[in-house]
Coordinates of C-alpha atoms in Angstrom, one line a residue:
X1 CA 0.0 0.0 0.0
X2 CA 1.1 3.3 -0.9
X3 CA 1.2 6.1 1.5
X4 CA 0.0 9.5 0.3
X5 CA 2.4 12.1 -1.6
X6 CA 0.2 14.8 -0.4
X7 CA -0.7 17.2 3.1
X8 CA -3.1 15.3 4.2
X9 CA -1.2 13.0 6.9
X10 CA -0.4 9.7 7.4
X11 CA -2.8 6.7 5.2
X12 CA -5.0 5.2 7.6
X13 CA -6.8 1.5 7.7
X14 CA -10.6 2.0 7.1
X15 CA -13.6 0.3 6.9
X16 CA -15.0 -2.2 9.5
X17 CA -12.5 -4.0 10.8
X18 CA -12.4 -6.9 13.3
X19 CA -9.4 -7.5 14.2
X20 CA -7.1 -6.5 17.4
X21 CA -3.6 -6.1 19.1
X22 CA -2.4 -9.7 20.1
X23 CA -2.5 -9.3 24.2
X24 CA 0.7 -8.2 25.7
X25 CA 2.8 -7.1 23.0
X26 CA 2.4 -3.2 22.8
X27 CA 5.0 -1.0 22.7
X28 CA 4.2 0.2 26.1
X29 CA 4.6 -3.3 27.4
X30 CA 8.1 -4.2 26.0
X31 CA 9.5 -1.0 27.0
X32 CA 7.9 -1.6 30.9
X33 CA 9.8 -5.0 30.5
X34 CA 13.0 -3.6 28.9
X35 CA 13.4 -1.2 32.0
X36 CA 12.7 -4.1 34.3
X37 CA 15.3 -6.8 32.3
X38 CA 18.1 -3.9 31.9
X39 CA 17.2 -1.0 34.1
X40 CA 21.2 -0.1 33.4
X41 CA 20.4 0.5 30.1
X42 CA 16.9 2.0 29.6
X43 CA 15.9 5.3 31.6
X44 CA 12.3 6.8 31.5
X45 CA 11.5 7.3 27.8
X46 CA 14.9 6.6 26.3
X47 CA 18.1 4.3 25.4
X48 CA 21.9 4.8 26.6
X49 CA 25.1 4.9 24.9
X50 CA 27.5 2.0 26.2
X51 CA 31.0 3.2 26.3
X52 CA 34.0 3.4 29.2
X53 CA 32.2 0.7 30.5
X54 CA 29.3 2.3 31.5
X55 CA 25.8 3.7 30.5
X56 CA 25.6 6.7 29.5
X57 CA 22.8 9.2 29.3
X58 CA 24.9 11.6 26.7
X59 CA 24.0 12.0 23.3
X60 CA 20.4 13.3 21.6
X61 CA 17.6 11.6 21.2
X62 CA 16.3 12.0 18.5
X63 CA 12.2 11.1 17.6
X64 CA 11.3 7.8 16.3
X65 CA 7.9 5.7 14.8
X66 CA 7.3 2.3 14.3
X67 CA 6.6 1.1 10.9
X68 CA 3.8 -1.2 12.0
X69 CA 1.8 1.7 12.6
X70 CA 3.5 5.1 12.8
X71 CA 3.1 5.5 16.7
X72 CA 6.0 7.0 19.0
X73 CA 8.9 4.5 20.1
X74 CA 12.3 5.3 21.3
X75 CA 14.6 7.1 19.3
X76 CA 18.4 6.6 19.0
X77 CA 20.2 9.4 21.4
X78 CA 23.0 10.1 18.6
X79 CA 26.6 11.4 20.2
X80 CA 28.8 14.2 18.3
X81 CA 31.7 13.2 16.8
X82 CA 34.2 14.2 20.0
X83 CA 32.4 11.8 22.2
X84 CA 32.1 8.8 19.8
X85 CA 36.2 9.0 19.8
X86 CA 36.3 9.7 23.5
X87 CA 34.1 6.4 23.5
X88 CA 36.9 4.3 20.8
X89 CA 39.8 5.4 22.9
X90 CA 37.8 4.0 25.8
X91 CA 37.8 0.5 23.7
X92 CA 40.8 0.4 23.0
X93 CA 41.8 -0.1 26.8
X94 CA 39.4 -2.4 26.8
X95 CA 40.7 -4.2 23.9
X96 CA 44.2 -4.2 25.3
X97 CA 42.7 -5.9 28.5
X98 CA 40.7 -8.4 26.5
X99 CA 42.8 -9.4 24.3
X100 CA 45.1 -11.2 27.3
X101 CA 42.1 -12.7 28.8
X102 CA 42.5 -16.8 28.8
X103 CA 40.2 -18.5 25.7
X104 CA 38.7 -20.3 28.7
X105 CA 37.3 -17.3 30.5
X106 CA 36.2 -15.6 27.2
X107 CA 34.2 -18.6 26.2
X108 CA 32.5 -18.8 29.6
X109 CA 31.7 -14.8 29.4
X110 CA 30.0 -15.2 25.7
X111 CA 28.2 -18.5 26.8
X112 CA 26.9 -17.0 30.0
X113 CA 25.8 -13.8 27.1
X114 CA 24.3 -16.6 25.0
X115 CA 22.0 -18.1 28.0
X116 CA 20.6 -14.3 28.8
X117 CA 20.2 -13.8 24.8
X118 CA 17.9 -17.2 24.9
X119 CA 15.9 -16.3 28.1
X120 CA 14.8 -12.8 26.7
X121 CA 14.0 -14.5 23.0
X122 CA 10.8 -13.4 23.0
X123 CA 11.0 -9.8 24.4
X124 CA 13.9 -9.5 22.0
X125 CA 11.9 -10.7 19.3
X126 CA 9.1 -8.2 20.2
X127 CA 11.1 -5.4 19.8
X128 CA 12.4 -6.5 16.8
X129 CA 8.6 -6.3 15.5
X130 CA 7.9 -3.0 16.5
X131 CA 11.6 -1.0 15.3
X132 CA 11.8 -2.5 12.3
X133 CA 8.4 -4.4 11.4
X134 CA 9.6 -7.9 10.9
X135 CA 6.5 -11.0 11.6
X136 CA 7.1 -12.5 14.5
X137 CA 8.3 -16.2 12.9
X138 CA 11.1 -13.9 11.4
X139 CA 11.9 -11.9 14.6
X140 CA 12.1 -15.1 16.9
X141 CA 14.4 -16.8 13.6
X142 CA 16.7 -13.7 13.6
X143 CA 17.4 -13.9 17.9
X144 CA 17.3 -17.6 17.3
X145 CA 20.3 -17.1 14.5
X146 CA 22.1 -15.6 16.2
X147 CA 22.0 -17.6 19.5
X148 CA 22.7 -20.8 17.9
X149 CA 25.4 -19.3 15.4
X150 CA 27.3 -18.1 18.7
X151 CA 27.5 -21.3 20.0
X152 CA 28.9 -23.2 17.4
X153 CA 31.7 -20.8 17.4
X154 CA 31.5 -21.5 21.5
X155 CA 32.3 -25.1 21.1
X156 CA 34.4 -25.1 18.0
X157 CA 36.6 -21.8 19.1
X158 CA 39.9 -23.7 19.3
X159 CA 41.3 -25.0 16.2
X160 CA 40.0 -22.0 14.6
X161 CA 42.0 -19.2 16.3
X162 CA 45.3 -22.0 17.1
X163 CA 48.0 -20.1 16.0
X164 CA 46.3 -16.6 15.5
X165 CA 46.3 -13.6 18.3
X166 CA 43.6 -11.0 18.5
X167 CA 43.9 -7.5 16.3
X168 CA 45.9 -4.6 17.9
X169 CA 42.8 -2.6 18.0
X170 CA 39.3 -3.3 18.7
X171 CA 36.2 -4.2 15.4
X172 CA 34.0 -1.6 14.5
X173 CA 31.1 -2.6 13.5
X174 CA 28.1 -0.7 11.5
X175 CA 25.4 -2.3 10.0
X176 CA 22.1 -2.2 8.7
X177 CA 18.8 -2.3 10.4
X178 CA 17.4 -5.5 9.1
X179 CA 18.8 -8.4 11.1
X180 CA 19.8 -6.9 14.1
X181 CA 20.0 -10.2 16.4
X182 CA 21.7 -12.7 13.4
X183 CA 24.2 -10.2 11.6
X184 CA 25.3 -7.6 14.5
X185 CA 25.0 -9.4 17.2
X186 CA 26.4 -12.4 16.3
X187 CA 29.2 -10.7 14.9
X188 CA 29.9 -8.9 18.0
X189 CA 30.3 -12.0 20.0
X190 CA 32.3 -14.1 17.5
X191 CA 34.5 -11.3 17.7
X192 CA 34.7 -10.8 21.0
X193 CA 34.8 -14.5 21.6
X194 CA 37.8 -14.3 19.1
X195 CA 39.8 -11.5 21.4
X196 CA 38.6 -8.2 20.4
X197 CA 37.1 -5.5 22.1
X198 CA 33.8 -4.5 19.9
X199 CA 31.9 -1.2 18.8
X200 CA 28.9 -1.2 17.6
X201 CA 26.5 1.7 15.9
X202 CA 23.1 1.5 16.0
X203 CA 21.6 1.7 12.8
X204 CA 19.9 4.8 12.1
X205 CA 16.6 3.4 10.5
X206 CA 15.7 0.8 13.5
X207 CA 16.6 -1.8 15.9
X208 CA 17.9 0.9 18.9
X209 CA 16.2 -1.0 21.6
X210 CA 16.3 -4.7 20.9
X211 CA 20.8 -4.0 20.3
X212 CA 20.5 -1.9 23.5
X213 CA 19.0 -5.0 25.4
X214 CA 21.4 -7.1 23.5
X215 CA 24.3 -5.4 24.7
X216 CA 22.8 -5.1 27.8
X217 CA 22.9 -8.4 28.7
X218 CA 26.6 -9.2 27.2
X219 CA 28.1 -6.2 29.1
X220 CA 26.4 -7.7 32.1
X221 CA 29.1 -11.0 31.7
X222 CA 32.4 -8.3 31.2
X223 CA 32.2 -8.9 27.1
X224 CA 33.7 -5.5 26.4
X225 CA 31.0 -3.8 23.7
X226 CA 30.4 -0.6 23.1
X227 CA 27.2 0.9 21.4
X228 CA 27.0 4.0 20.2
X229 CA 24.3 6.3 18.1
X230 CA 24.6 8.7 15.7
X231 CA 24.7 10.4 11.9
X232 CA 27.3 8.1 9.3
X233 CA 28.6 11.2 8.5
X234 CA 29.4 12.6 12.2
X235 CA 30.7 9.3 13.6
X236 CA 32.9 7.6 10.6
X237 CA 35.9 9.9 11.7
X238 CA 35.9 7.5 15.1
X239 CA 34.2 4.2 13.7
X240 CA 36.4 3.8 10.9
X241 CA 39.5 6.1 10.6
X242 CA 40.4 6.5 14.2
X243 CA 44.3 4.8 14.7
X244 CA 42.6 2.7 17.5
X245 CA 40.5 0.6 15.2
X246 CA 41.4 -2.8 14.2
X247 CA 39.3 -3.8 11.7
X248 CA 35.9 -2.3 10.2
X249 CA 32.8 -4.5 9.7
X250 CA 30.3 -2.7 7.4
X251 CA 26.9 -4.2 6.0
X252 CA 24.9 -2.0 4.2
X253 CA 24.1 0.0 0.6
X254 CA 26.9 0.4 -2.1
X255 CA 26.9 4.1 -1.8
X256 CA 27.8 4.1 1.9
X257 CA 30.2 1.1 1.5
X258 CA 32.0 3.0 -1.3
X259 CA 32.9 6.0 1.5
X260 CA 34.2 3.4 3.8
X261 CA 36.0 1.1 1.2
X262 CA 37.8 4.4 0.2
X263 CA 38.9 5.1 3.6
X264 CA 39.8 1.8 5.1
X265 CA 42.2 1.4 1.4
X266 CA 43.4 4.7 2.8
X267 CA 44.6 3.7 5.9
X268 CA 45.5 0.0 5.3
X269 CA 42.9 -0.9 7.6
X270 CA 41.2 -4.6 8.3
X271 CA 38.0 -4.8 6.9
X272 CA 34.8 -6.8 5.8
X273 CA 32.1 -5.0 3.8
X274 CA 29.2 -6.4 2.7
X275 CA 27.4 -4.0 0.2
X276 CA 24.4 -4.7 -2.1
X277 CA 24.0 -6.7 -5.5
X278 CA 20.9 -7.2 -7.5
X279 CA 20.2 -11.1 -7.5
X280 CA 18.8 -13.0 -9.8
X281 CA 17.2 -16.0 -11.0
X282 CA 17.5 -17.3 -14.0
X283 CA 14.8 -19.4 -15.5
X284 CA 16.7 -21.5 -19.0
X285 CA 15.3 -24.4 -20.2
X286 CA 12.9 -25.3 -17.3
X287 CA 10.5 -27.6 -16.4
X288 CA 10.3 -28.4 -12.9
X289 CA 7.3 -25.2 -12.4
X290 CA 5.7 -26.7 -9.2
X291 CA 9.3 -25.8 -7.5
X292 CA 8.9 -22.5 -8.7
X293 CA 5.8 -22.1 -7.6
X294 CA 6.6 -23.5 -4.4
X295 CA 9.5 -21.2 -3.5
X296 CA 7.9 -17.4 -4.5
X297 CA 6.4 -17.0 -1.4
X298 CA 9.1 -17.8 0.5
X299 CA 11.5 -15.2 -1.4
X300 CA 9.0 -12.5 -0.2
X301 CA 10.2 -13.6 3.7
X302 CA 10.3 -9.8 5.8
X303 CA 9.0 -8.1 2.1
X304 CA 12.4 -8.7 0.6
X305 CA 14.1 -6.5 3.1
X306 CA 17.2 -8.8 2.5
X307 CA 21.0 -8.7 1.2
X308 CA 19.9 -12.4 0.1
X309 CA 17.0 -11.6 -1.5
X310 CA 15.9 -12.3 -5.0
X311 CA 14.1 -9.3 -6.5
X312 CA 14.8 -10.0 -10.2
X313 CA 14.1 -12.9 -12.7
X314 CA 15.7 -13.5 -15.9
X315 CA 13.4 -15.7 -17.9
X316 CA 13.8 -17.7 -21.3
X317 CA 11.2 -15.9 -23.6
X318 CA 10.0 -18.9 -24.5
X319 CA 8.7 -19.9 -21.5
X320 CA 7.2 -16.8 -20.0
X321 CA 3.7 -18.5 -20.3
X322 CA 4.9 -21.3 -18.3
X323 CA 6.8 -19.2 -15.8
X324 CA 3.8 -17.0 -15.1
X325 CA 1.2 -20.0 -14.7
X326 CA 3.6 -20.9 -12.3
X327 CA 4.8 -17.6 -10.3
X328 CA 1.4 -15.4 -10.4
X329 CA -1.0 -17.9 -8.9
X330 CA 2.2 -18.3 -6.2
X331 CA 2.7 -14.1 -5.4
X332 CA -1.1 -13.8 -5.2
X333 CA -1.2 -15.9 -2.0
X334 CA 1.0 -13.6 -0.4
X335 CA 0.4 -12.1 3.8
X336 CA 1.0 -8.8 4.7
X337 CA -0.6 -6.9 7.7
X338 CA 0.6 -5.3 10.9
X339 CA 2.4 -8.8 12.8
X340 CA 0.4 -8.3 15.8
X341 CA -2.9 -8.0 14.6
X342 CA -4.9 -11.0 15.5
X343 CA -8.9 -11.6 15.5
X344 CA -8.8 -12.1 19.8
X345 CA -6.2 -10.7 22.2
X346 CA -5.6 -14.5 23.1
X347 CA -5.0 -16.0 19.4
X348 CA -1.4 -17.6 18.3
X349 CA 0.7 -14.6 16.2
X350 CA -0.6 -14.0 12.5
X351 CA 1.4 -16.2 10.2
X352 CA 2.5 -13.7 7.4
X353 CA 4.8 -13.5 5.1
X354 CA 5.4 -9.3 5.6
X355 CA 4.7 -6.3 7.1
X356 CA 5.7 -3.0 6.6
X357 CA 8.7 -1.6 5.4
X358 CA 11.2 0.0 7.5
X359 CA 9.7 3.3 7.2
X360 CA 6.9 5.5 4.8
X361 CA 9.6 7.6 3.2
X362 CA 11.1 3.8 1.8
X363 CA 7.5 3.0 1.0
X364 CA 7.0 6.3 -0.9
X365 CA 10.4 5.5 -2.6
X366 CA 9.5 1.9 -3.7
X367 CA 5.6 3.3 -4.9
X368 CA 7.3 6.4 -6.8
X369 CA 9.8 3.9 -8.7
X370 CA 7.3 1.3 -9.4
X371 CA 5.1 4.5 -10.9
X372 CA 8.1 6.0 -12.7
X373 CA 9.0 2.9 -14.3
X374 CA 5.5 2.1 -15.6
X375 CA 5.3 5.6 -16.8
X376 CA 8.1 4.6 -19.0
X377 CA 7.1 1.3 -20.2
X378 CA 7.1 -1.5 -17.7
X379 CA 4.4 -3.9 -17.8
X380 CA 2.2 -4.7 -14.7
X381 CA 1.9 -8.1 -13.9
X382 CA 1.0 -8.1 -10.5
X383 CA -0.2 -6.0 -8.0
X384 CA -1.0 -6.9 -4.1
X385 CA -4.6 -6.0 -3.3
X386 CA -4.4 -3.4 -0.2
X387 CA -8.1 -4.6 0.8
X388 CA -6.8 -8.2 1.1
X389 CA -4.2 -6.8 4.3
X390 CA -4.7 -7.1 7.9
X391 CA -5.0 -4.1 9.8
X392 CA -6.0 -3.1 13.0
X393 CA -9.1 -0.5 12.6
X394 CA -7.8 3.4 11.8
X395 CA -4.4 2.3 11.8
X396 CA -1.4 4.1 10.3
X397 CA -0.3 1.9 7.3
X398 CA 1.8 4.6 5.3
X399 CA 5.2 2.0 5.7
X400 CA 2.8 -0.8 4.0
X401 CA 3.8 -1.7 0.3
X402 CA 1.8 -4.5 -1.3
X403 CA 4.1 -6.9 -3.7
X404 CA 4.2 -5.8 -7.1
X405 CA 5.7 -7.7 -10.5
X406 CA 6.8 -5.3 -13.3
X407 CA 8.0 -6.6 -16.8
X408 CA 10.8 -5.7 -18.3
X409 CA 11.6 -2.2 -16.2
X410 CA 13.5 0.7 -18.6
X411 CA 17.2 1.0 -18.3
X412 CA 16.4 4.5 -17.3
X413 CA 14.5 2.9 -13.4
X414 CA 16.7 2.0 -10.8
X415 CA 14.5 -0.9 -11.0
X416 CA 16.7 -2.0 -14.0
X417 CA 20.0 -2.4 -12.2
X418 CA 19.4 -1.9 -8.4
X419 CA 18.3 -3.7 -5.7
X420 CA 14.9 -2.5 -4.4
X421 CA 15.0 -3.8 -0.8
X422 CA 11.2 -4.1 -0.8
X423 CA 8.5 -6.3 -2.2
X424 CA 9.3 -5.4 -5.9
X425 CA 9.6 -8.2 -8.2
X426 CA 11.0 -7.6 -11.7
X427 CA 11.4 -9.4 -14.6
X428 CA 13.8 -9.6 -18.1
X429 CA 13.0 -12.0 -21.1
X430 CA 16.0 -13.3 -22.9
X431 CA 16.9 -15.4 -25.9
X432 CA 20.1 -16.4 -25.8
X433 CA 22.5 -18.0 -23.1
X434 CA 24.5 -14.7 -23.7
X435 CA 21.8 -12.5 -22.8
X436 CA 20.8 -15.0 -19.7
X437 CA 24.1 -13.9 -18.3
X438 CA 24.8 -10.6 -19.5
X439 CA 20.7 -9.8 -17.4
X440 CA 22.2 -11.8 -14.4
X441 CA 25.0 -9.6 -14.0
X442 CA 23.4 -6.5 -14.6
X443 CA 25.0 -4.5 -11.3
X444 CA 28.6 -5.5 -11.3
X445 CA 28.5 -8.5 -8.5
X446 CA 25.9 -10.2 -6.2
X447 CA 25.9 -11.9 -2.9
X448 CA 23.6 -15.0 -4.1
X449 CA 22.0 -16.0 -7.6
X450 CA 20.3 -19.1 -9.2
X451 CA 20.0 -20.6 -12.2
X452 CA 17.1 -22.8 -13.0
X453 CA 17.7 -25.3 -16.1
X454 CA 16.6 -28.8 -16.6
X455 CA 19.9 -29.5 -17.5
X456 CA 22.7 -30.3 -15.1
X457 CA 25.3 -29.8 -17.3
X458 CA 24.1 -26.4 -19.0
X459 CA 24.4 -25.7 -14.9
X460 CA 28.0 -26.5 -14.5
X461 CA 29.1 -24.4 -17.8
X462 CA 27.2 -21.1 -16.7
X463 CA 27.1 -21.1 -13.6
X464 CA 30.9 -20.1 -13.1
X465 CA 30.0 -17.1 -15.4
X466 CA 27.8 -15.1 -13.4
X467 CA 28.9 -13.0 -10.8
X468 CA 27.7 -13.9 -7.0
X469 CA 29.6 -15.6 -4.9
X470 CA 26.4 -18.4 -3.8
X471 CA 24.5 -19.8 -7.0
X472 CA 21.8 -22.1 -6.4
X473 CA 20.7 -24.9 -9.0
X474 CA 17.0 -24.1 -9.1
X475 CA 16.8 -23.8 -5.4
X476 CA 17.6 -20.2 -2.8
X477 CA 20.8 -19.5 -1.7
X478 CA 21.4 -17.8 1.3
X479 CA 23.8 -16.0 3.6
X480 CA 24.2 -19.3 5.5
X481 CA 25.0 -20.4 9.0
X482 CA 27.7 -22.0 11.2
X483 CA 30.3 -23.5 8.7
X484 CA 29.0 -22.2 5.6
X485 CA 31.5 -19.5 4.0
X486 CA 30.1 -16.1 2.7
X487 CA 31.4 -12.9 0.3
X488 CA 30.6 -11.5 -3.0
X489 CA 31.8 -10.4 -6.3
X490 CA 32.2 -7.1 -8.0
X491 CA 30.9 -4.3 -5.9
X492 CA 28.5 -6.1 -3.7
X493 CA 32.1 -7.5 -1.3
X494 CA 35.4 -5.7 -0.4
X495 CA 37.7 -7.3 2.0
X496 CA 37.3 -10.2 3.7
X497 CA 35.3 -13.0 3.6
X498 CA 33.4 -14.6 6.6
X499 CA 31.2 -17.4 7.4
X500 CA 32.8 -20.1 9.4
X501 CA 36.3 -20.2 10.3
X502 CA 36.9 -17.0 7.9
X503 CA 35.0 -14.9 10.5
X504 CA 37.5 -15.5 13.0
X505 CA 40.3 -15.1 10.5
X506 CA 39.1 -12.3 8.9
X507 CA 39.6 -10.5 13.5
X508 CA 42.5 -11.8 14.0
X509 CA 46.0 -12.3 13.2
X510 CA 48.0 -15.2 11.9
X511 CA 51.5 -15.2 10.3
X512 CA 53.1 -12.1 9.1
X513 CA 52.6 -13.3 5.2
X514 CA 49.1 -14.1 5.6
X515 CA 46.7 -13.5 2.1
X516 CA 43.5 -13.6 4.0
X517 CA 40.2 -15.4 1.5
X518 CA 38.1 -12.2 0.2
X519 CA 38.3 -9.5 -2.6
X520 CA 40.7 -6.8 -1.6
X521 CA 42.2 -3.7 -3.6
X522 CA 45.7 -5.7 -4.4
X523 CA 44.2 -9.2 -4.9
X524 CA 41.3 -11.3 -4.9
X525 CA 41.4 -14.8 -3.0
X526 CA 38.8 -17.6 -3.2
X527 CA 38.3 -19.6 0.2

């Protein structure tokens, strides 16, 4: 659902509606239970900054909505640039502390972290809901990712740092809003776990309250984290060119990542970034179309909101017919609604497949490129029907966007060679293996891709040709857990790789003429 591009205020549910808030999970509530779990960390109306060790009520706050439904939650009290480094000299000492600590005593502090994570899953979860709108089978996976991935590390630690010694500086770490728990988190511990003193910033767009708790509860076992909120642009003198830092951890969008990929090539720094790439699927000489149909909905999981998402097909012309018999009937099952909206206070959570966006202004972004791109010839296929959502009666729904299937988007959209981040499918015909790849490496390097063909062999002689560092054979690929390694190609990767024992290579040190796996600015190195 589109918001409105005009004065008159926020899009609102109407009609008769029926249904309510599940019981117990209002904002109100979480917060109430947040200042009872961490009253160290959460005063009054607002979050803390976490740095020397100690809570911090510095920093402003700055106002914040939920995309369920637009109503007040806690903002992010962002710090000036003089404090942040104040707070990453702070780390350092930390770090220098740490980083002598016996692998025995670390492993018991992240453990003990790990237990406190698992006994608040579900107030975790909650919050994850209301700051950045995911369903609440996606917000208890993300804690539950991120639990679980910590402990393999926990039981495996040893033959994976034998030989190695922590980073002279402590990992900065800035990431996006949309996997708090299972990408931030569990990178802070694995580092952590692996030696280093850690800084985290909160990402600007969402997830303030549930990292605060987070951190909360690892700082309450000695981990040495520090969380910090503010503006890219004020903070990035401290997060990633201050002397102190060790090594930058970055997820987020190209343009961003370009800035810190300059700087850390500057300096000579450590770093893992993890930028954006348009995946595809390719559909080339297919039959298997109850798969397909099979798998759609699942590729709209938190509205495509993902760096592992797959928001563009590149179909065989030839079987477009086929390919739409299969995928329409597929997107038009789709749920989206507000995720606590349930028909009695006492019903289980409503199983959907989205919510909202992370915000309206992303909503009005997606709806005005969707509009633009028709405008200049893109074809409709599909569009979600907003009466078919589930809303609470009056409610704000200006963060909602229903899914939407566009053919063949103009080179002129940003639809054509970028990643939407939202529930926007697109699709390119081809005729020719040539064209097949040349449409599934339209933006220079992907994280994930997958080619669907009948043919096992016409697998294994194009699949090495396109460009993402995962490629499925007619089935998702995705960022992956525990063992499994992860990068990218082109622009969507710069520096080291991660995933497995590469995480804890890529924080810490081994011998002096080390080549770590991962695409750097003087080499590229497969795992």
């Amino acid at each position: 659902m589109a918001p409105d591009s005009g004065a008159s205020g926020p899009r609102r549910a109407s009609g008769p509606r029926t249904l309510t808030l599940k019981a117990g999970t209002s904002w109100s509530e979480a917060w109430r239970r947040c200042l009872a779990v961490a009253p160290e960390a959460f005063r009054d109306d607002r979050v803390l900054n976490l740095w020397q060790a100690g809570w911090r009520a510095d920093g402003r706050p700055l106002p914040a909505t939920s995309p369920v439904d637009g109503s007040p939650i806690a903002g992010a009290p962002r710090l000036d640039r003089d404090t942040a480094r104040q707070a990453v000299r702070a780390s350092l000492d930390q770090h220098r502390a740490w980083r002598h600590v016996p692998l025995d005593e670390r492993r018991a502090r992240v453990a003990a972290t790990l237990d406190a994570l698992a006994e608040h899953r579900e107030l975790l979860a909650l919050l994850l809901v209301w700051e950045i709108g995911k369903p609440w089978r996606l917000a208890q996976a993300d804690v539950d990712r991120a639990v679980d991935g910590v402990r393999w590390y926990v039981d495996g630690i040893e033959p994976m740092i034998a030989g190695r010694v922590p980073l002279e500086g402590p990992v900065s770490n800035i990431a996006s809003w949309n996997y708090p728990m299972s990408v931030l988190v569990h990178a802070l511990l694995v580092q952590a776990l692996a030696g280093n003193a850690v800084v985290a910033k909160t990402p600007t767009d969402g997830g303030v309250a549930c990292l605060t708790l987070a951190c909360a509860l690892a700082a309450r076992e000695g981990v040495p984290v520090t969380l910090v909120s503010g503006g890219g642009g004020e903070l990035s003198e401290a997060l990633v060119r201050a002397p102190e830092i060790g090594c930058v951890s970055f997820v987020g969008g190209r343009d961003t990542g370009a800035a810190v990929a300059t700087a850390v090539a500057d300096l000579g720094k450590r770093h893992i970034l993890e930028q954006e790439g348009l995946n595809t699927w390719g559909i080339w000489n297919h039959s298997d179309w109850d798969a397909l149909t099979a798998v759609v909905p699942k590729l709209f999981d938190y509205g495509k909101q993902r760096c592992t998402a797959y928001p563009r097909f590149v179909v065989q012309r030839e079987l477009f017919d086929a390919f739409l018999a299969a995928y329409l009937p597929a997107v038009r099952t789709l749920r989206v609604g507000h995720p606590l909206a349930v028909d009695r206070p006492d019903d289980p959570f409503p199983a959907l497949d989205f919510g909202p966006v992370i915000n309206a202004a992303k909503a009005k972004e997606l709806t005005d490129q969707v509009a633009e791109a028709v405008d200049r010839g893109a074809i409709p296929l599909h569009r979600g029907n907003p009466a078919d959502a589930r809303f609470l009666p009056g409610q704000d729904t200006s963060a909602y966007v229903q899914p939407v299937t566009l053919l063949n988007p103009p080179p002129s959209s940003p639809l054509h060679h970028a990643e939407p981040f939202g529930p926007v499918d697109t699709i390119v015909l081809v005729d020719t293996e040539a064209e097949l790849l040349a449409a599934m490496n339209a933006s220079n390097g992907a994280l994930v891709a997958t080619l669907a063909t009948d043919d096992r062999a016409t697998y294994d002689r194009l699949a090495p040709q396109i460009r993402a560092f995962k490629v499925g054979h007619g089935k998702p690929r995705s960022r992956g857990d525990r063992d499994e390694l992860f990068g990218g190609f082109g622009a969507s990767w710069r520096g080291a790789f991660v995933g497995g024992e590469l995480l804890v290579r890529a924080v810490t040190q081994g011998p002096a003429d080390e080549r770590l796996p991962g695409n750097f600015p003087d080499h590229h190195l497969m795992p």
